[in-house]
PDB file of C-alpha atoms in Angstrom:
ATOM      1  CA  MET A   3      -0.021  -0.055   0.079  1.00  0.00           C
ATOM      2  CA  ASP A   4       1.207   3.307  -0.746  1.00  0.00           C
ATOM      3  CA  THR A   5       2.054   5.649   2.232  1.00  0.00           C
ATOM      4  CA  PHE A   6       2.928   9.105   2.619  1.00  0.00           C
ATOM      5  CA  PRO A   7       6.858   9.728   3.407  1.00  0.00           C
ATOM      6  CA  GLN A   8       7.725  10.393   7.133  1.00  0.00           C
ATOM      7  CA  ASN A   9       8.532  14.212   6.435  1.00  0.00           C
ATOM      8  CA  PHE A  10       5.210  14.787   4.578  1.00  0.00           C
ATOM      9  CA  LEU A  11       3.764  18.038   6.090  1.00  0.00           C
ATOM     10  CA  TRP A  12       0.170  17.865   7.296  1.00  0.00           C
ATOM     11  CA  GLY A  13      -1.088  21.294   8.081  1.00  0.00           C
ATOM     12  CA  ALA A  14      -3.719  24.034   7.854  1.00  0.00           C
ATOM     13  CA  ALA A  15      -3.406  27.711   6.747  1.00  0.00           C
ATOM     14  CA  ALA A  16      -4.725  30.990   8.010  1.00  0.00           C
ATOM     15  CA  SER A  17      -3.225  34.569   8.123  1.00  0.00           C
ATOM     16  CA  ALA A  18      -2.610  37.731  10.553  1.00  0.00           C
ATOM     17  CA  PRO A  19      -5.592  39.780   9.288  1.00  0.00           C
ATOM     18  CA  GLN A  20      -7.858  36.810   9.604  1.00  0.00           C
ATOM     19  CA  THR A  21      -6.834  35.466  13.106  1.00  0.00           C
ATOM     20  CA  GLU A  22      -4.810  37.975  15.167  1.00  0.00           C
ATOM     21  CA  GLY A  23      -7.269  40.501  16.108  1.00  0.00           C
ATOM     22  CA  ALA A  24      -5.681  43.251  18.281  1.00  0.00           C
ATOM     23  CA  ALA A  25      -5.932  45.355  15.255  1.00  0.00           C
ATOM     24  CA  LEU A  26      -4.617  48.735  16.582  1.00  0.00           C
ATOM     25  CA  VAL A  27      -2.919  47.272  19.670  1.00  0.00           C
ATOM     26  CA  ASP A  28       0.580  47.279  20.875  1.00  0.00           C
ATOM     27  CA  GLY A  29       1.904  49.879  18.143  1.00  0.00           C
ATOM     28  CA  LYS A  30       0.453  48.183  15.278  1.00  0.00           C
ATOM     29  CA  SER A  31      -0.794  50.678  12.625  1.00  0.00           C
ATOM     30  CA  PRO A  32      -3.819  50.470  10.229  1.00  0.00           C
ATOM     31  CA  SER A  33      -3.858  48.245   7.307  1.00  0.00           C
ATOM     32  CA  THR A  34      -6.392  48.939   4.377  1.00  0.00           C
ATOM     33  CA  TRP A  35      -8.844  46.541   6.297  1.00  0.00           C
ATOM     34  CA  ASP A  36      -8.685  48.461   9.399  1.00  0.00           C
ATOM     35  CA  LYS A  37      -9.253  51.785   7.599  1.00  0.00           C
ATOM     36  CA  TRP A  38     -11.848  50.543   5.313  1.00  0.00           C
ATOM     37  CA  PHE A  39     -13.798  49.149   8.122  1.00  0.00           C
ATOM     38  CA  GLU A  40     -13.622  52.527   9.714  1.00  0.00           C
ATOM     39  CA  ILE A  41     -14.761  54.385   6.531  1.00  0.00           C
ATOM     40  CA  GLU A  42     -17.625  51.942   5.637  1.00  0.00           C
ATOM     41  CA  PRO A  43     -18.361  49.618   8.320  1.00  0.00           C
ATOM     42  CA  GLU A  44     -21.748  48.795   6.580  1.00  0.00           C
ATOM     43  CA  LEU A  45     -19.908  46.924   3.888  1.00  0.00           C
ATOM     44  CA  PHE A  46     -18.572  44.483   6.185  1.00  0.00           C
ATOM     45  CA  HIS A  47     -20.792  41.307   7.007  1.00  0.00           C
ATOM     46  CA  ASN A  48     -22.834  41.788  10.124  1.00  0.00           C
ATOM     47  CA  GLY A  49     -20.627  44.884  10.613  1.00  0.00           C
ATOM     48  CA  THR A  50     -17.674  42.660  11.711  1.00  0.00           C
ATOM     49  CA  GLY A  51     -14.274  44.223  11.213  1.00  0.00           C
ATOM     50  CA  PRO A  52     -10.736  43.139  11.747  1.00  0.00           C
ATOM     51  CA  GLU A  53     -10.675  43.758  15.402  1.00  0.00           C
ATOM     52  CA  ASN A  54     -13.154  40.739  15.757  1.00  0.00           C
ATOM     53  CA  THR A  55     -11.225  37.558  15.018  1.00  0.00           C
ATOM     54  CA  SER A  56     -10.131  34.308  16.771  1.00  0.00           C
ATOM     55  CA  ASN A  57      -7.668  36.508  18.844  1.00  0.00           C
ATOM     56  CA  THR A  58      -4.500  34.557  17.956  1.00  0.00           C
ATOM     57  CA  TYR A  59      -2.586  37.432  19.189  1.00  0.00           C
ATOM     58  CA  TYR A  60      -3.854  36.737  22.853  1.00  0.00           C
ATOM     59  CA  GLN A  61      -4.469  33.115  22.768  1.00  0.00           C
ATOM     60  CA  TYR A  62      -1.676  31.708  20.400  1.00  0.00           C
ATOM     61  CA  LYS A  63      -0.755  28.922  22.854  1.00  0.00           C
ATOM     62  CA  GLU A  64      -4.478  27.567  22.805  1.00  0.00           C
ATOM     63  CA  ASP A  65      -4.420  27.763  19.017  1.00  0.00           C
ATOM     64  CA  VAL A  66      -1.122  25.711  18.893  1.00  0.00           C
ATOM     65  CA  ALA A  67      -2.584  23.208  21.337  1.00  0.00           C
ATOM     66  CA  CYS A  68      -5.644  22.711  18.971  1.00  0.00           C
ATOM     67  CA  MET A  69      -2.981  22.186  16.114  1.00  0.00           C
ATOM     68  CA  LYS A  70      -1.333  19.571  18.203  1.00  0.00           C
ATOM     69  CA  ALA A  71      -4.624  17.799  19.073  1.00  0.00           C
ATOM     70  CA  MET A  72      -5.391  17.497  15.286  1.00  0.00           C
ATOM     71  CA  ASN A  73      -1.911  16.042  14.722  1.00  0.00           C
ATOM     72  CA  LEU A  74      -0.799  18.836  12.669  1.00  0.00           C
ATOM     73  CA  ASN A  75       3.099  18.972  11.892  1.00  0.00           C
ATOM     74  CA  SER A  76       2.841  22.455  10.018  1.00  0.00           C
ATOM     75  CA  TYR A  77       0.877  25.516   9.927  1.00  0.00           C
ATOM     76  CA  ARG A  78       1.026  28.247   7.727  1.00  0.00           C
ATOM     77  CA  THR A  79       0.074  31.981   8.750  1.00  0.00           C
ATOM     78  CA  SER A  80       1.535  35.341   8.030  1.00  0.00           C
ATOM     79  CA  ILE A  81       3.134  38.329   9.604  1.00  0.00           C
ATOM     80  CA  ALA A  82       1.203  41.479   9.721  1.00  0.00           C
ATOM     81  CA  TRP A  83       3.439  44.194   8.074  1.00  0.00           C
ATOM     82  CA  THR A  84       1.670  46.851  10.039  1.00  0.00           C
ATOM     83  CA  ARG A  85       2.538  45.268  13.198  1.00  0.00           C
ATOM     84  CA  LEU A  86       6.152  44.428  12.594  1.00  0.00           C
ATOM     85  CA  LEU A  87       7.008  47.916  10.922  1.00  0.00           C
ATOM     86  CA  PRO A  88       3.996  50.196  11.976  1.00  0.00           C
ATOM     87  CA  ASP A  89       5.482  53.214   9.844  1.00  0.00           C
ATOM     88  CA  GLY A  90       7.582  51.163   7.471  1.00  0.00           C
ATOM     89  CA  LYS A  91      10.836  52.107   9.070  1.00  0.00           C
ATOM     90  CA  THR A  92      10.797  51.355  12.722  1.00  0.00           C
ATOM     91  CA  LEU A  93      10.833  47.826  14.087  1.00  0.00           C
ATOM     92  CA  ASN A  94       8.220  47.186  16.833  1.00  0.00           C
ATOM     93  CA  PRO A  95       9.722  45.257  19.654  1.00  0.00           C
ATOM     94  CA  GLN A  96       6.273  44.119  20.629  1.00  0.00           C
ATOM     95  CA  ALA A  97       5.515  42.333  17.512  1.00  0.00           C
ATOM     96  CA  VAL A  98       8.876  40.735  17.390  1.00  0.00           C
ATOM     97  CA  ASP A  99       8.183  39.199  20.762  1.00  0.00           C
ATOM     98  CA  PHE A 100       4.597  37.937  19.786  1.00  0.00           C
ATOM     99  CA  TYR A 101       5.851  36.338  16.738  1.00  0.00           C
ATOM    100  CA  ARG A 102       8.910  34.738  18.239  1.00  0.00           C
ATOM    101  CA  ALA A 103       6.765  33.311  20.984  1.00  0.00           C
ATOM    102  CA  TYR A 104       4.152  32.157  18.640  1.00  0.00           C
ATOM    103  CA  PHE A 105       6.731  30.533  16.288  1.00  0.00           C
ATOM    104  CA  GLN A 106       8.656  29.104  19.195  1.00  0.00           C
ATOM    105  CA  GLU A 107       5.332  27.470  20.722  1.00  0.00           C
ATOM    106  CA  MET A 108       4.763  25.788  17.204  1.00  0.00           C
ATOM    107  CA  LEU A 109       8.232  24.426  17.126  1.00  0.00           C
ATOM    108  CA  ASP A 110       8.096  23.203  20.750  1.00  0.00           C
ATOM    109  CA  ASN A 111       5.038  21.138  19.842  1.00  0.00           C
ATOM    110  CA  GLY A 112       6.386  19.739  16.701  1.00  0.00           C
ATOM    111  CA  ILE A 113       4.706  22.089  14.278  1.00  0.00           C
ATOM    112  CA  GLU A 114       6.970  23.917  11.512  1.00  0.00           C
ATOM    113  CA  PRO A 115       5.842  27.494  11.049  1.00  0.00           C
ATOM    114  CA  ILE A 116       5.408  28.330   7.231  1.00  0.00           C
ATOM    115  CA  ILE A 117       5.398  32.123   7.136  1.00  0.00           C
ATOM    116  CA  ASN A 118       3.922  34.408   4.584  1.00  0.00           C
ATOM    117  CA  LEU A 119       4.570  38.042   4.520  1.00  0.00           C
ATOM    118  CA  PHE A 120       1.651  39.425   2.817  1.00  0.00           C
ATOM    119  CA  HIS A 121      -2.029  38.328   2.774  1.00  0.00           C
ATOM    120  CA  PHE A 122      -4.092  41.323   1.209  1.00  0.00           C
ATOM    121  CA  ASP A 123      -3.147  43.698   4.052  1.00  0.00           C
ATOM    122  CA  MET A 124      -1.541  46.711   2.729  1.00  0.00           C
ATOM    123  CA  PRO A 125      -0.236  49.235   5.300  1.00  0.00           C
ATOM    124  CA  TRP A 126      -2.536  52.467   5.112  1.00  0.00           C
ATOM    125  CA  TRP A 127       0.336  54.853   5.232  1.00  0.00           C
ATOM    126  CA  LEU A 128       1.541  53.101   1.976  1.00  0.00           C
ATOM    127  CA  MET A 129      -1.884  53.012   0.308  1.00  0.00           C
ATOM    128  CA  GLU A 130      -2.128  56.725   0.825  1.00  0.00           C
ATOM    129  CA  LYS A 131       0.930  57.023  -1.397  1.00  0.00           C
ATOM    130  CA  GLY A 132      -0.585  54.784  -4.034  1.00  0.00           C
ATOM    131  CA  GLY A 133      -0.102  51.278  -2.833  1.00  0.00           C
ATOM    132  CA  TRP A 134       0.967  48.595  -5.246  1.00  0.00           C
ATOM    133  CA  GLU A 135       0.611  51.360  -7.966  1.00  0.00           C
ATOM    134  CA  VAL A 136       3.720  53.213  -7.013  1.00  0.00           C
ATOM    135  CA  ARG A 137       7.359  51.827  -7.512  1.00  0.00           C
ATOM    136  CA  GLU A 138       8.075  52.996  -4.225  1.00  0.00           C
ATOM    137  CA  SER A 139       6.077  50.064  -2.589  1.00  0.00           C
ATOM    138  CA  VAL A 140       8.573  47.630  -4.042  1.00  0.00           C
ATOM    139  CA  ASP A 141      11.339  48.777  -2.013  1.00  0.00           C
ATOM    140  CA  HIS A 142       9.375  49.128   1.153  1.00  0.00           C
ATOM    141  CA  PHE A 143       8.328  45.626   0.824  1.00  0.00           C
ATOM    142  CA  ALA A 144      11.798  44.308   0.156  1.00  0.00           C
ATOM    143  CA  PHE A 145      13.017  46.134   3.534  1.00  0.00           C
ATOM    144  CA  TYR A 146       9.896  44.586   5.264  1.00  0.00           C
ATOM    145  CA  ALA A 147      10.863  41.236   3.982  1.00  0.00           C
ATOM    146  CA  LYS A 148      14.581  41.629   4.908  1.00  0.00           C
ATOM    147  CA  THR A 149      13.533  42.753   8.374  1.00  0.00           C
ATOM    148  CA  ALA A 150      11.163  39.772   8.868  1.00  0.00           C
ATOM    149  CA  PHE A 151      14.025  37.301   7.679  1.00  0.00           C
ATOM    150  CA  GLU A 152      16.491  38.667  10.181  1.00  0.00           C
ATOM    151  CA  ALA A 153      14.039  38.780  13.117  1.00  0.00           C
ATOM    152  CA  PHE A 154      12.638  35.356  12.658  1.00  0.00           C
ATOM    153  CA  GLY A 155      14.912  33.452  10.269  1.00  0.00           C
ATOM    154  CA  ASP A 156      16.467  31.189  13.034  1.00  0.00           C
ATOM    155  CA  LEU A 157      12.638  29.859  13.711  1.00  0.00           C
ATOM    156  CA  VAL A 158      11.315  29.873  10.366  1.00  0.00           C
ATOM    157  CA  LYS A 159      12.802  27.785   7.444  1.00  0.00           C
ATOM    158  CA  LYS A 160       9.782  27.887   4.993  1.00  0.00           C
ATOM    159  CA  TRP A 161       8.851  31.361   3.745  1.00  0.00           C
ATOM    160  CA  ALA A 162       6.110  32.794   1.177  1.00  0.00           C
ATOM    161  CA  THR A 163       6.289  36.276  -0.201  1.00  0.00           C
ATOM    162  CA  PHE A 164       2.613  36.563  -1.067  1.00  0.00           C
ATOM    163  CA  ASN A 165      -0.651  34.615  -0.817  1.00  0.00           C
ATOM    164  CA  GLU A 166      -2.879  34.810  -3.921  1.00  0.00           C
ATOM    165  CA  PRO A 167      -1.623  38.040  -5.289  1.00  0.00           C
ATOM    166  CA  LEU A 168      -3.946  37.980  -8.275  1.00  0.00           C
ATOM    167  CA  VAL A 169      -6.964  37.693  -6.011  1.00  0.00           C
ATOM    168  CA  HIS A 170      -5.981  40.753  -4.199  1.00  0.00           C
ATOM    169  CA  ILE A 171      -5.470  42.611  -7.798  1.00  0.00           C
ATOM    170  CA  GLU A 172      -8.836  41.275  -9.199  1.00  0.00           C
ATOM    171  CA  CYS A 173     -10.752  42.208  -6.152  1.00  0.00           C
ATOM    172  CA  GLY A 174      -9.281  45.485  -5.628  1.00  0.00           C
ATOM    173  CA  TYR A 175      -8.391  46.820  -9.243  1.00  0.00           C
ATOM    174  CA  MET A 176     -11.193  45.177 -11.120  1.00  0.00           C
ATOM    175  CA  GLY A 177     -13.716  44.808  -8.489  1.00  0.00           C
ATOM    176  CA  ASP A 178     -15.083  45.961  -5.144  1.00  0.00           C
ATOM    177  CA  ALA A 179     -14.202  43.281  -2.671  1.00  0.00           C
ATOM    178  CA  HIS A 180     -10.932  44.683  -1.751  1.00  0.00           C
ATOM    179  CA  TRP A 181      -9.406  48.275  -1.393  1.00  0.00           C
ATOM    180  CA  PRO A 182      -9.166  50.503  -3.203  1.00  0.00           C
ATOM    181  CA  LYS A 183     -12.257  49.225  -5.276  1.00  0.00           C
ATOM    182  CA  VAL A 184     -11.503  50.554  -8.648  1.00  0.00           C
ATOM    183  CA  HIS A 185     -12.058  49.208 -12.002  1.00  0.00           C
ATOM    184  CA  ASP A 186      -9.198  49.980 -14.129  1.00  0.00           C
ATOM    185  CA  PHE A 187      -7.579  47.123 -15.961  1.00  0.00           C
ATOM    186  CA  LYS A 188      -4.252  49.280 -16.859  1.00  0.00           C
ATOM    187  CA  ARG A 189      -3.827  50.169 -13.213  1.00  0.00           C
ATOM    188  CA  ALA A 190      -4.367  46.463 -12.327  1.00  0.00           C
ATOM    189  CA  ILE A 191      -1.466  45.493 -14.723  1.00  0.00           C
ATOM    190  CA  GLN A 192       0.806  47.907 -13.036  1.00  0.00           C
ATOM    191  CA  VAL A 193      -0.035  46.566  -9.563  1.00  0.00           C
ATOM    192  CA  ALA A 194       0.618  43.096 -10.792  1.00  0.00           C
ATOM    193  CA  TYR A 195       3.947  44.116 -12.036  1.00  0.00           C
ATOM    194  CA  HIS A 196       5.112  45.804  -8.888  1.00  0.00           C
ATOM    195  CA  THR A 197       3.737  42.863  -6.776  1.00  0.00           C
ATOM    196  CA  LEU A 198       5.894  40.469  -8.910  1.00  0.00           C
ATOM    197  CA  LEU A 199       8.860  42.808  -8.658  1.00  0.00           C
ATOM    198  CA  ALA A 200       8.337  43.080  -4.731  1.00  0.00           C
ATOM    199  CA  HIS A 201       8.312  39.340  -4.713  1.00  0.00           C
ATOM    200  CA  ALA A 202      11.440  39.036  -6.644  1.00  0.00           C
ATOM    201  CA  LYS A 203      13.222  41.587  -4.489  1.00  0.00           C
ATOM    202  CA  ALA A 204      12.122  39.702  -1.343  1.00  0.00           C
ATOM    203  CA  VAL A 205      13.621  36.554  -2.648  1.00  0.00           C
ATOM    204  CA  LYS A 206      16.888  38.275  -3.271  1.00  0.00           C
ATOM    205  CA  GLU A 207      16.711  39.635   0.323  1.00  0.00           C
ATOM    206  CA  TYR A 208      16.323  36.046   1.500  1.00  0.00           C
ATOM    207  CA  ARG A 209      19.193  34.632  -0.432  1.00  0.00           C
ATOM    208  CA  ARG A 210      21.525  37.161   1.178  1.00  0.00           C
ATOM    209  CA  SER A 211      20.093  37.204   4.763  1.00  0.00           C
ATOM    210  CA  SER A 212      21.934  35.778   7.785  1.00  0.00           C
ATOM    211  CA  PHE A 213      19.179  32.881   7.678  1.00  0.00           C
ATOM    212  CA  ASN A 214      19.183  31.750   4.100  1.00  0.00           C
ATOM    213  CA  ASP A 215      19.192  27.836   4.884  1.00  0.00           C
ATOM    214  CA  GLY A 216      15.656  27.403   4.263  1.00  0.00           C
ATOM    215  CA  GLN A 217      13.231  27.942   1.270  1.00  0.00           C
ATOM    216  CA  ILE A 218      11.158  30.494  -0.177  1.00  0.00           C
ATOM    217  CA  SER A 219       7.974  30.491  -2.261  1.00  0.00           C
ATOM    218  CA  ILE A 220       4.952  32.270  -3.479  1.00  0.00           C
ATOM    219  CA  ILE A 221       1.435  31.170  -2.998  1.00  0.00           C
ATOM    220  CA  LEU A 222      -0.656  30.931  -6.038  1.00  0.00           C
ATOM    221  CA  ASN A 223      -4.380  30.155  -6.603  1.00  0.00           C
ATOM    222  CA  LEU A 224      -3.617  27.625  -9.603  1.00  0.00           C
ATOM    223  CA  ALA A 225      -6.273  25.945 -11.763  1.00  0.00           C
ATOM    224  CA  PRO A 226      -6.372  24.080 -15.031  1.00  0.00           C
ATOM    225  CA  VAL A 227      -8.188  26.275 -17.650  1.00  0.00           C
ATOM    226  CA  TYR A 228     -10.830  24.631 -20.028  1.00  0.00           C
ATOM    227  CA  SER A 229     -12.502  25.995 -23.063  1.00  0.00           C
ATOM    228  CA  LYS A 230     -16.461  25.829 -23.270  1.00  0.00           C
ATOM    229  CA  SER A 231     -15.961  24.202 -26.674  1.00  0.00           C
ATOM    230  CA  GLU A 232     -13.500  23.297 -29.377  1.00  0.00           C
ATOM    231  CA  GLU A 233     -14.507  26.358 -31.348  1.00  0.00           C
ATOM    232  CA  ALA A 234     -11.409  28.569 -32.158  1.00  0.00           C
ATOM    233  CA  GLU A 235     -12.735  31.591 -30.424  1.00  0.00           C
ATOM    234  CA  ASP A 236     -13.367  29.576 -27.161  1.00  0.00           C
ATOM    235  CA  VAL A 237     -10.065  27.878 -27.432  1.00  0.00           C
ATOM    236  CA  ALA A 238      -8.348  31.431 -27.756  1.00  0.00           C
ATOM    237  CA  ALA A 239     -10.192  32.931 -24.823  1.00  0.00           C
ATOM    238  CA  ALA A 240      -8.980  30.072 -22.689  1.00  0.00           C
ATOM    239  CA  LYS A 241      -5.437  30.564 -23.746  1.00  0.00           C
ATOM    240  CA  TRP A 242      -5.770  34.371 -22.826  1.00  0.00           C
ATOM    241  CA  ALA A 243      -7.328  33.430 -19.323  1.00  0.00           C
ATOM    242  CA  ASP A 244      -4.415  30.956 -18.681  1.00  0.00           C
ATOM    243  CA  LEU A 245      -1.846  33.493 -19.633  1.00  0.00           C
ATOM    244  CA  PHE A 246      -3.306  36.173 -17.204  1.00  0.00           C
ATOM    245  CA  TYR A 247      -4.726  34.055 -14.558  1.00  0.00           C
ATOM    246  CA  ILE A 248      -1.984  31.269 -14.222  1.00  0.00           C
ATOM    247  CA  ARG A 249       1.040  31.972 -16.421  1.00  0.00           C
ATOM    248  CA  SER A 250       1.628  35.467 -15.673  1.00  0.00           C
ATOM    249  CA  PHE A 251       2.750  34.860 -11.838  1.00  0.00           C
ATOM    250  CA  LEU A 252       3.590  31.262 -12.275  1.00  0.00           C
ATOM    251  CA  ASP A 253       6.187  31.786 -15.252  1.00  0.00           C
ATOM    252  CA  CYS A 254       7.696  34.815 -13.499  1.00  0.00           C
ATOM    253  CA  ALA A 255       8.035  33.167 -10.088  1.00  0.00           C
ATOM    254  CA  VAL A 256       9.424  29.820 -11.334  1.00  0.00           C
ATOM    255  CA  ARG A 257      11.171  30.754 -14.645  1.00  0.00           C
ATOM    256  CA  GLY A 258      12.064  34.215 -14.145  1.00  0.00           C
ATOM    257  CA  THR A 259      10.472  35.539 -17.209  1.00  0.00           C
ATOM    258  CA  PHE A 260       6.872  36.601 -18.654  1.00  0.00           C
ATOM    259  CA  PRO A 261       5.016  34.511 -21.274  1.00  0.00           C
ATOM    260  CA  GLU A 262       5.808  36.527 -24.494  1.00  0.00           C
ATOM    261  CA  GLU A 263       2.232  35.833 -25.615  1.00  0.00           C
ATOM    262  CA  LEU A 264       1.048  37.825 -22.694  1.00  0.00           C
ATOM    263  CA  VAL A 265       3.520  40.586 -23.381  1.00  0.00           C
ATOM    264  CA  GLU A 266       2.192  40.918 -26.976  1.00  0.00           C
ATOM    265  CA  VAL A 267      -1.296  41.052 -26.026  1.00  0.00           C
ATOM    266  CA  LEU A 268      -0.622  43.874 -23.486  1.00  0.00           C
ATOM    267  CA  ARG A 269       1.477  45.603 -25.863  1.00  0.00           C
ATOM    268  CA  GLU A 270      -1.155  45.687 -28.654  1.00  0.00           C
ATOM    269  CA  SER A 271      -3.588  47.146 -26.173  1.00  0.00           C
ATOM    270  CA  ASP A 272      -1.376  49.743 -24.447  1.00  0.00           C
ATOM    271  CA  LEU A 273      -1.281  47.909 -21.341  1.00  0.00           C
ATOM    272  CA  LEU A 274       2.214  47.254 -20.783  1.00  0.00           C
ATOM    273  CA  PRO A 275       3.327  48.267 -17.191  1.00  0.00           C
ATOM    274  CA  LYS A 276       6.108  50.849 -16.516  1.00  0.00           C
ATOM    275  CA  THR A 277       9.455  49.293 -16.084  1.00  0.00           C
ATOM    276  CA  GLU A 278      12.982  50.213 -15.324  1.00  0.00           C
ATOM    277  CA  THR A 279      16.434  49.096 -16.419  1.00  0.00           C
ATOM    278  CA  GLY A 280      17.510  46.087 -14.657  1.00  0.00           C
ATOM    279  CA  ASP A 281      14.197  44.645 -13.710  1.00  0.00           C
ATOM    280  CA  LYS A 282      14.412  41.975 -16.219  1.00  0.00           C
ATOM    281  CA  GLU A 283      17.630  40.553 -14.324  1.00  0.00           C
ATOM    282  CA  ILE A 284      16.009  40.762 -10.833  1.00  0.00           C
ATOM    283  CA  PHE A 285      13.068  38.454 -12.153  1.00  0.00           C
ATOM    284  CA  ALA A 286      15.683  36.117 -13.692  1.00  0.00           C
ATOM    285  CA  GLU A 287      18.059  35.866 -10.948  1.00  0.00           C
ATOM    286  CA  ASN A 288      15.372  35.224  -8.050  1.00  0.00           C
ATOM    287  CA  THR A 289      13.180  32.542  -8.715  1.00  0.00           C
ATOM    288  CA  VAL A 290      11.389  30.558  -6.133  1.00  0.00           C
ATOM    289  CA  ASP A 291      12.554  27.148  -4.211  1.00  0.00           C
ATOM    290  CA  PHE A 292       8.985  25.846  -4.422  1.00  0.00           C
ATOM    291  CA  ILE A 293       5.300  26.926  -5.201  1.00  0.00           C
ATOM    292  CA  GLY A 294       2.513  26.947  -2.806  1.00  0.00           C
ATOM    293  CA  CYS A 295      -0.685  25.879  -4.717  1.00  0.00           C
ATOM    294  CA  ASN A 296      -4.047  26.856  -3.436  1.00  0.00           C
ATOM    295  CA  TYR A 297      -6.601  24.827  -5.492  1.00  0.00           C
ATOM    296  CA  TYR A 298     -10.302  25.574  -5.538  1.00  0.00           C
ATOM    297  CA  GLN A 299     -11.837  24.500  -8.866  1.00  0.00           C
ATOM    298  CA  PRO A 300     -11.113  24.383 -12.670  1.00  0.00           C
ATOM    299  CA  LEU A 301     -11.379  27.679 -14.701  1.00  0.00           C
ATOM    300  CA  ARG A 302     -13.952  27.320 -17.486  1.00  0.00           C
ATOM    301  CA  VAL A 303     -13.689  29.988 -20.101  1.00  0.00           C
ATOM    302  CA  GLN A 304     -15.936  31.035 -23.280  1.00  0.00           C
ATOM    303  CA  ALA A 305     -15.323  33.733 -25.666  1.00  0.00           C
ATOM    304  CA  PRO A 306     -16.916  37.137 -24.979  1.00  0.00           C
ATOM    305  CA  GLN A 307     -20.204  37.820 -27.140  1.00  0.00           C
ATOM    306  CA  GLU A 308     -18.611  41.041 -28.294  1.00  0.00           C
ATOM    307  CA  LYS A 309     -14.946  41.204 -28.749  1.00  0.00           C
ATOM    308  CA  LYS A 310     -13.257  44.435 -27.927  1.00  0.00           C
ATOM    309  CA  ARG A 311      -9.948  45.813 -29.209  1.00  0.00           C
ATOM    310  CA  PRO A 312      -7.864  46.907 -27.639  1.00  0.00           C
ATOM    311  CA  ILE A 313      -8.352  44.840 -24.554  1.00  0.00           C
ATOM    312  CA  THR A 314      -9.807  46.736 -21.438  1.00  0.00           C
ATOM    313  CA  GLY A 315     -10.376  43.846 -19.250  1.00  0.00           C
ATOM    314  CA  LEU A 316     -10.392  40.297 -18.680  1.00  0.00           C
ATOM    315  CA  ARG A 317     -13.678  39.631 -20.282  1.00  0.00           C
ATOM    316  CA  ASP A 318     -12.724  41.015 -23.603  1.00  0.00           C
TER     317      ASP A 318
END
């Protein structure tokens, strides 16, 4: 009978904004979720905001005990950027104490921490400057990553830069489910580019950190793409969906390049992002050690009834 290897990791996953609570406690600054809830609390289900969670910040020991009771030997969660570096520059010692105690508690109970750096929680101070739309965000993220690696690298040997970055982009720049709630495909492309560049620079920081004896990844929501029919237009639409939804981030993270077909489509529609000299080398030299795959369902695609050129969105 086939069996799982002894070192197979059985785990679960969550994130800082989903579990920690203590939204503005002990020096933590507001994220986009904190500020959005302050601005439009009526848009949150049952008026429940970021403060109201499972309170891991206060009861992480009970959480770890539950993990152990379920026989988990790994657990993925995230660090809150706004807790570790409330102003983007100054290390918060209370955050360091909390995360070190939390991760050590996992290790003491035979649970390996797998730590992600960004789970949809952009610092508000950076969002006010433009968030991922501005190049400045890339270097801020790289500094945050470097800080986390040095603060916790002796405890954490499996890292991720982003969780499902395309979800954040689609929901925030092509929809209303994440802040800033805009519908602008060109801005979404720029955000995607800066997110990937921030990822690559974080990988670079990990490689030259004091604790680079582990592995680093990115977590993507991947899915096989199927066309509705074998008609040429449906097949072409499925290929476009695969290029944007899947291969855009996957190729860049694993191969260090972007799919040329995607670049051509964006060029034809005047959607190419702003870049700088040296970016290609950063992508090429900083690929991942492994891929985190969140799988939900296949992606089924048909051609739009009215084809638009130039492309203004994913449904064109």
